[in-house]
């Protein structure tokens, strides 16, 4: 007879067979247990090589334990990403120069920009994303586009590595738009991969205004590589419902919080 933990392990595996990526919060709600219990379960399953731990959640382990692809992640929480992008769009002004990193959230932002051609044609965009470059028709739709070269990651449809990040040192733009991988309760942004950390750190140095888009699923997560405290950003666009201590920390810093209620009118 299975104990409760073993029952949860099996249920988590079944959930992941139906969904490419599931967050800790989603599993906790589905299983009616605490997020801490889910994390312990996921750590055990990862040790057993049944799952892969990623960005505040998990994916079913494939052969070689590959992280879910960029293409598969695009469909995960797409509605929430689009709503965050809609709010971030209000921070972009005619004539801006922008660093836009490769991420599925940024894809939603660029899709919205394409729907506003009069604004888009005034923008200078710096990116390392082949997917975003294709949405911009290789720069035809914006004023100018600079593509950051480097080692090509076919799965992520982007250029990456130290050479990619180092090219950002040659730029000073009006705004950088970044998508957070993990934000701890101490409001420290972190990254899972060195390439992401290097890119985000340099993008922040190269921009006058720093804008962070963060999904609720990424909160109360911690990756091993530190990027920056959230107070170093100018804007935080998020659907995270911070507790009072988090609100107090944000209020005492320069960061301006743009809260997005992604639960409103949710079907």
C-alpha positions as a LaTeX table, in Angstrom:
\begin{tabular}{lrrr}
\hline
Residue & $x$ (\AA) & $y$ (\AA) & $z$ (\AA) \\
\hline
Unk1 & 0.00 & 0.00 & 0.00 \\
Unk2 & 1.33 & 3.42 & $-1.00$ \\
Unk3 & 1.92 & 6.10 & 1.59 \\
Unk4 & 0.79 & 9.70 & 1.03 \\
Unk5 & 4.14 & 10.84 & $-0.33$ \\
Unk6 & 4.25 & 8.00 & $-2.86$ \\
Unk7 & 0.71 & 8.83 & $-3.95$ \\
Unk8 & 1.76 & 12.43 & $-4.54$ \\
Unk9 & 4.81 & 11.31 & $-6.55$ \\
Unk10 & 2.59 & 9.31 & $-8.89$ \\
Unk11 & 0.08 & 12.15 & $-9.21$ \\
Unk12 & 2.82 & 14.67 & $-9.99$ \\
Unk13 & 4.13 & 12.41 & $-12.76$ \\
Unk14 & 0.63 & 12.09 & $-14.22$ \\
Unk15 & 0.15 & 15.87 & $-14.15$ \\
Unk16 & 3.46 & 16.39 & $-15.92$ \\
Unk17 & 2.52 & 13.89 & $-18.63$ \\
Unk18 & $-0.36$ & 16.22 & $-19.53$ \\
Unk19 & 1.48 & 19.54 & $-19.11$ \\
Unk20 & 4.99 & 20.36 & $-20.39$ \\
Unk21 & 5.79 & 22.57 & $-17.38$ \\
Unk22 & 4.02 & 22.87 & $-14.02$ \\
Unk23 & 4.84 & 25.36 & $-11.26$ \\
Unk24 & 5.20 & 24.67 & $-7.56$ \\
Unk25 & 2.15 & 26.85 & $-6.89$ \\
Unk26 & 0.03 & 24.95 & $-9.40$ \\
Unk27 & 1.03 & 21.58 & $-7.94$ \\
Unk28 & 0.41 & 22.77 & $-4.39$ \\
Unk29 & $-3.09$ & 23.88 & $-5.31$ \\
Unk30 & $-3.85$ & 20.68 & $-7.21$ \\
Unk31 & $-2.51$ & 18.40 & $-4.46$ \\
Unk32 & $-3.88$ & 20.52 & $-1.57$ \\
Unk33 & $-0.51$ & 20.64 & 0.16 \\
Unk34 & 1.97 & 23.39 & 0.99 \\
Unk35 & 4.50 & 24.71 & $-1.50$ \\
Unk36 & 7.27 & 23.44 & 0.79 \\
Unk37 & 5.85 & 19.89 & 0.59 \\
Unk38 & 5.76 & 20.14 & $-3.20$ \\
Unk39 & 9.38 & 21.32 & $-3.31$ \\
Unk40 & 10.46 & 18.32 & $-1.22$ \\
Unk41 & 8.51 & 16.00 & $-3.52$ \\
Unk42 & 10.09 & 17.55 & $-6.60$ \\
Unk43 & 13.57 & 17.33 & $-5.12$ \\
Unk44 & 13.02 & 13.62 & $-4.47$ \\
Unk45 & 11.66 & 13.00 & $-7.99$ \\
Unk46 & 14.58 & 14.95 & $-9.48$ \\
Unk47 & 17.01 & 12.76 & $-7.55$ \\
Unk48 & 15.24 & 9.74 & $-9.02$ \\
Unk49 & 15.60 & 11.35 & $-12.48$ \\
Unk50 & 11.84 & 11.25 & $-12.97$ \\
Unk51 & 11.58 & 15.03 & $-13.44$ \\
Unk52 & 13.70 & 18.08 & $-14.20$ \\
Unk53 & 13.60 & 21.06 & $-11.83$ \\
Unk54 & 13.19 & 24.34 & $-13.71$ \\
Unk55 & 12.22 & 27.97 & $-13.05$ \\
Unk56 & 10.12 & 27.49 & $-9.92$ \\
Unk57 & 8.54 & 24.26 & $-11.04$ \\
Unk58 & 9.23 & 21.04 & $-12.89$ \\
Unk59 & 9.05 & 19.23 & $-16.20$ \\
Unk60 & 8.94 & 15.56 & $-16.97$ \\
Unk61 & 12.43 & 14.19 & $-17.50$ \\
Unk62 & 13.15 & 13.34 & $-21.09$ \\
Unk63 & 16.02 & 11.26 & $-22.36$ \\
Unk64 & 19.14 & 13.22 & $-21.53$ \\
Unk65 & 17.17 & 15.35 & $-19.05$ \\
Unk66 & 16.74 & 18.20 & $-21.51$ \\
Unk67 & 15.09 & 21.40 & $-20.32$ \\
Unk68 & 11.73 & 21.97 & $-22.09$ \\
Unk69 & 12.27 & 23.82 & $-25.32$ \\
Unk70 & 11.56 & 27.45 & $-26.05$ \\
Unk71 & 8.74 & 26.36 & $-28.36$ \\
Unk72 & 7.03 & 24.30 & $-25.66$ \\
Unk73 & 7.41 & 27.05 & $-23.04$ \\
Unk74 & 5.73 & 29.61 & $-25.29$ \\
Unk75 & 2.35 & 27.99 & $-24.65$ \\
Unk76 & 2.72 & 27.82 & $-20.86$ \\
Unk77 & 0.82 & 30.57 & $-18.99$ \\
Unk78 & 0.61 & 32.47 & $-22.27$ \\
Unk79 & $-2.39$ & 34.51 & $-21.12$ \\
Unk80 & $-0.55$ & 35.77 & $-18.04$ \\
Unk81 & 2.57 & 36.59 & $-20.06$ \\
Unk82 & 0.51 & 38.58 & $-22.53$ \\
Unk83 & $-1.15$ & 40.58 & $-19.74$ \\
Unk84 & 2.22 & 41.43 & $-18.22$ \\
Unk85 & 3.45 & 42.43 & $-21.67$ \\
Unk86 & 0.41 & 44.69 & $-22.21$ \\
Unk87 & 1.28 & 46.62 & $-19.06$ \\
Unk88 & 4.98 & 46.81 & $-19.92$ \\
Unk89 & 4.02 & 48.19 & $-23.32$ \\
Unk90 & 2.71 & 51.35 & $-21.62$ \\
Unk91 & 6.30 & 52.10 & $-20.53$ \\
Unk92 & 7.63 & 52.18 & $-24.10$ \\
Unk93 & 7.65 & 55.57 & $-25.82$ \\
Unk94 & 8.22 & 56.72 & $-29.39$ \\
Unk95 & 11.89 & 56.93 & $-30.25$ \\
Unk96 & 13.03 & 54.59 & $-27.48$ \\
Unk97 & 16.06 & 52.35 & $-27.84$ \\
Unk98 & 15.47 & 48.97 & $-26.19$ \\
Unk99 & 17.34 & 45.85 & $-25.15$ \\
Unk100 & 14.87 & 42.95 & $-25.36$ \\
Unk101 & 16.21 & 39.61 & $-24.18$ \\
Unk102 & 15.26 & 36.20 & $-25.51$ \\
Unk103 & 12.35 & 34.86 & $-23.45$ \\
Unk104 & 8.79 & 33.68 & $-24.02$ \\
Unk105 & 7.44 & 36.69 & $-22.10$ \\
Unk106 & 9.35 & 39.07 & $-24.36$ \\
Unk107 & 7.88 & 37.29 & $-27.38$ \\
Unk108 & 4.42 & 38.34 & $-26.18$ \\
Unk109 & 5.65 & 41.92 & $-25.81$ \\
Unk110 & 7.06 & 42.04 & $-29.33$ \\
Unk111 & 3.85 & 40.56 & $-30.73$ \\
Unk112 & 2.00 & 43.51 & $-29.17$ \\
Unk113 & 4.52 & 45.95 & $-30.62$ \\
Unk114 & 3.92 & 44.51 & $-34.08$ \\
Unk115 & 0.25 & 45.39 & $-33.62$ \\
Unk116 & 1.30 & 49.03 & $-33.08$ \\
Unk117 & 3.31 & 49.73 & $-36.25$ \\
Unk118 & 3.37 & 53.52 & $-35.77$ \\
Unk119 & 5.18 & 53.08 & $-32.45$ \\
Unk120 & 7.33 & 50.18 & $-33.58$ \\
Unk121 & 8.75 & 51.98 & $-36.60$ \\
Unk122 & 10.30 & 54.59 & $-34.26$ \\
Unk123 & 12.10 & 52.06 & $-32.03$ \\
Unk124 & 15.71 & 50.86 & $-32.08$ \\
Unk125 & 15.84 & 47.28 & $-30.77$ \\
Unk126 & 18.81 & 45.24 & $-29.57$ \\
Unk127 & 18.11 & 41.53 & $-29.10$ \\
Unk128 & 19.70 & 38.08 & $-29.02$ \\
Unk129 & 16.50 & 36.27 & $-30.03$ \\
Unk130 & 16.12 & 34.81 & $-33.52$ \\
Unk131 & 12.39 & 34.42 & $-32.86$ \\
Unk132 & 12.00 & 38.09 & $-31.96$ \\
Unk133 & 14.13 & 39.09 & $-34.96$ \\
Unk134 & 11.77 & 37.11 & $-37.19$ \\
Unk135 & 8.72 & 38.81 & $-35.66$ \\
Unk136 & 10.38 & 42.13 & $-36.52$ \\
Unk137 & 10.99 & 40.87 & $-40.07$ \\
Unk138 & 14.74 & 41.11 & $-39.48$ \\
Unk139 & 14.42 & 44.75 & $-38.51$ \\
Unk140 & 12.15 & 45.92 & $-41.33$ \\
Unk141 & 9.34 & 46.79 & $-38.89$ \\
Unk142 & 11.40 & 48.93 & $-36.49$ \\
Unk143 & 13.67 & 51.93 & $-37.01$ \\
Unk144 & 16.81 & 49.81 & $-36.62$ \\
Unk145 & 17.68 & 46.44 & $-35.13$ \\
Unk146 & 20.98 & 45.14 & $-33.81$ \\
Unk147 & 21.31 & 41.39 & $-33.38$ \\
Unk148 & 23.71 & 40.24 & $-30.67$ \\
Unk149 & 25.74 & 37.37 & $-32.03$ \\
Unk150 & 27.38 & 34.50 & $-30.22$ \\
Unk151 & 27.04 & 30.76 & $-29.87$ \\
Unk152 & 23.74 & 29.66 & $-31.37$ \\
Unk153 & 21.33 & 27.71 & $-29.16$ \\
Unk154 & 18.92 & 26.01 & $-31.56$ \\
Unk155 & 16.56 & 24.89 & $-28.80$ \\
Unk156 & 16.25 & 28.41 & $-27.39$ \\
Unk157 & 16.30 & 30.08 & $-30.83$ \\
Unk158 & 18.84 & 32.59 & $-29.58$ \\
Unk159 & 22.50 & 33.55 & $-29.39$ \\
Unk160 & 24.13 & 33.18 & $-25.99$ \\
Unk161 & 27.38 & 33.13 & $-24.10$ \\
Unk162 & 29.99 & 35.57 & $-22.86$ \\
Unk163 & 30.55 & 37.00 & $-26.35$ \\
Unk164 & 26.85 & 37.81 & $-26.63$ \\
Unk165 & 26.76 & 39.58 & $-23.29$ \\
Unk166 & 30.04 & 41.43 & $-23.87$ \\
Unk167 & 28.61 & 43.12 & $-26.98$ \\
Unk168 & 26.10 & 44.89 & $-24.74$ \\
Unk169 & 29.00 & 46.89 & $-23.29$ \\
Unk170 & 29.01 & 48.86 & $-26.55$ \\
Unk171 & 25.44 & 50.06 & $-26.06$ \\
Unk172 & 23.63 & 52.59 & $-23.94$ \\
Unk173 & 19.89 & 52.34 & $-24.47$ \\
Unk174 & 16.86 & 54.02 & $-22.99$ \\
Unk175 & 15.33 & 50.84 & $-21.56$ \\
Unk176 & 16.05 & 47.17 & $-21.06$ \\
Unk177 & 13.21 & 44.69 & $-20.69$ \\
Unk178 & 14.03 & 41.51 & $-18.82$ \\
Unk179 & 12.04 & 38.48 & $-17.73$ \\
Unk180 & 12.86 & 37.13 & $-14.29$ \\
Unk181 & 13.65 & 33.45 & $-13.80$ \\
Unk182 & 13.40 & 33.40 & $-10.00$ \\
Unk183 & 12.69 & 35.96 & $-7.29$ \\
Unk184 & 13.26 & 34.98 & $-3.69$ \\
Unk185 & 11.24 & 36.19 & $-0.73$ \\
Unk186 & 14.15 & 38.54 & $-0.01$ \\
Unk187 & 13.36 & 40.16 & $-3.40$ \\
Unk188 & 16.67 & 39.06 & $-4.94$ \\
Unk189 & 16.48 & 38.19 & $-8.64$ \\
Unk190 & 18.47 & 35.13 & $-9.65$ \\
Unk191 & 19.11 & 33.02 & $-12.73$ \\
Unk192 & 19.48 & 29.31 & $-13.39$ \\
Unk193 & 22.08 & 29.63 & $-16.13$ \\
Unk194 & 25.32 & 31.59 & $-16.30$ \\
Unk195 & 24.54 & 32.94 & $-19.78$ \\
Unk196 & 21.25 & 34.41 & $-18.57$ \\
Unk197 & 22.90 & 35.94 & $-15.53$ \\
Unk198 & 25.66 & 37.56 & $-17.57$ \\
Unk199 & 23.21 & 38.91 & $-20.12$ \\
Unk200 & 20.85 & 40.40 & $-17.56$ \\
Unk201 & 23.61 & 42.00 & $-15.49$ \\
Unk202 & 25.13 & 43.69 & $-18.52$ \\
Unk203 & 21.74 & 44.71 & $-19.95$ \\
Unk204 & 21.00 & 46.53 & $-16.69$ \\
Unk205 & 24.34 & 48.37 & $-16.88$ \\
Unk206 & 23.62 & 49.38 & $-20.47$ \\
Unk207 & 20.17 & 50.89 & $-19.89$ \\
Unk208 & 18.94 & 54.11 & $-18.31$ \\
Unk209 & 15.65 & 52.49 & $-17.30$ \\
Unk210 & 15.42 & 48.87 & $-16.17$ \\
Unk211 & 12.10 & 47.02 & $-16.47$ \\
Unk212 & 11.51 & 43.55 & $-14.99$ \\
Unk213 & 8.55 & 41.37 & $-15.95$ \\
Unk214 & 7.91 & 38.61 & $-13.44$ \\
Unk215 & 5.23 & 35.92 & $-13.37$ \\
Unk216 & 3.76 & 34.85 & $-10.06$ \\
Unk217 & 5.10 & 31.33 & $-10.63$ \\
Unk218 & 8.66 & 32.67 & $-10.40$ \\
Unk219 & 8.19 & 34.21 & $-6.93$ \\
Unk220 & 9.52 & 32.54 & $-3.78$ \\
Unk221 & 11.99 & 30.72 & $-5.98$ \\
Unk222 & 15.73 & 30.94 & $-5.80$ \\
Unk223 & 18.29 & 30.03 & $-8.43$ \\
Unk224 & 21.98 & 29.67 & $-7.76$ \\
Unk225 & 23.23 & 32.69 & $-9.76$ \\
Unk226 & 22.53 & 36.17 & $-8.41$ \\
Unk227 & 21.46 & 38.88 & $-10.90$ \\
Unk228 & 20.38 & 41.88 & $-8.79$ \\
Unk229 & 18.08 & 42.95 & $-5.97$ \\
Unk230 & 14.72 & 44.00 & $-7.35$ \\
Unk231 & 15.27 & 47.48 & $-5.91$ \\
Unk232 & 17.84 & 48.05 & $-8.66$ \\
Unk233 & 15.05 & 48.08 & $-11.25$ \\
Unk234 & 12.95 & 51.11 & $-12.14$ \\
Unk235 & 9.78 & 49.12 & $-12.82$ \\
Unk236 & 8.48 & 45.74 & $-11.70$ \\
Unk237 & 5.57 & 44.47 & $-13.82$ \\
Unk238 & 4.09 & 41.45 & $-12.10$ \\
Unk239 & 1.03 & 39.50 & $-11.02$ \\
Unk240 & 2.66 & 38.58 & $-7.69$ \\
Unk241 & 0.45 & 39.38 & $-4.71$ \\
Unk242 & 3.18 & 40.42 & $-2.29$ \\
Unk243 & 2.63 & 40.10 & 1.43 \\
Unk244 & 2.97 & 43.21 & 3.56 \\
Unk245 & 6.69 & 42.82 & 4.20 \\
Unk246 & 7.32 & 42.60 & 0.47 \\
Unk247 & 5.15 & 45.66 & $-0.17$ \\
Unk248 & 7.05 & 47.57 & 2.52 \\
Unk249 & 10.41 & 46.66 & 0.94 \\
Unk250 & 9.21 & 47.78 & $-2.48$ \\
Unk251 & 7.76 & 51.00 & $-1.10$ \\
Unk252 & 11.06 & 51.94 & 0.50 \\
Unk253 & 12.96 & 51.46 & $-2.78$ \\
Unk254 & 12.92 & 53.34 & $-6.07$ \\
Unk255 & 11.22 & 50.52 & $-7.99$ \\
Unk256 & 7.71 & 51.30 & $-9.19$ \\
Unk257 & 5.31 & 48.38 & $-8.95$ \\
Unk258 & 2.85 & 47.77 & $-11.79$ \\
Unk259 & 0.56 & 45.09 & $-10.41$ \\
Unk260 & $-1.36$ & 43.08 & $-13.01$ \\
Unk261 & $-4.47$ & 41.22 & $-11.86$ \\
Unk262 & $-4.32$ & 38.17 & $-14.11$ \\
Unk263 & $-7.15$ & 36.49 & $-12.20$ \\
Unk264 & $-9.68$ & 39.14 & $-13.25$ \\
Unk265 & $-12.07$ & 37.88 & $-15.93$ \\
Unk266 & $-10.21$ & 34.58 & $-16.02$ \\
Unk267 & $-12.32$ & 31.86 & $-17.59$ \\
\hline
\end{tabular}
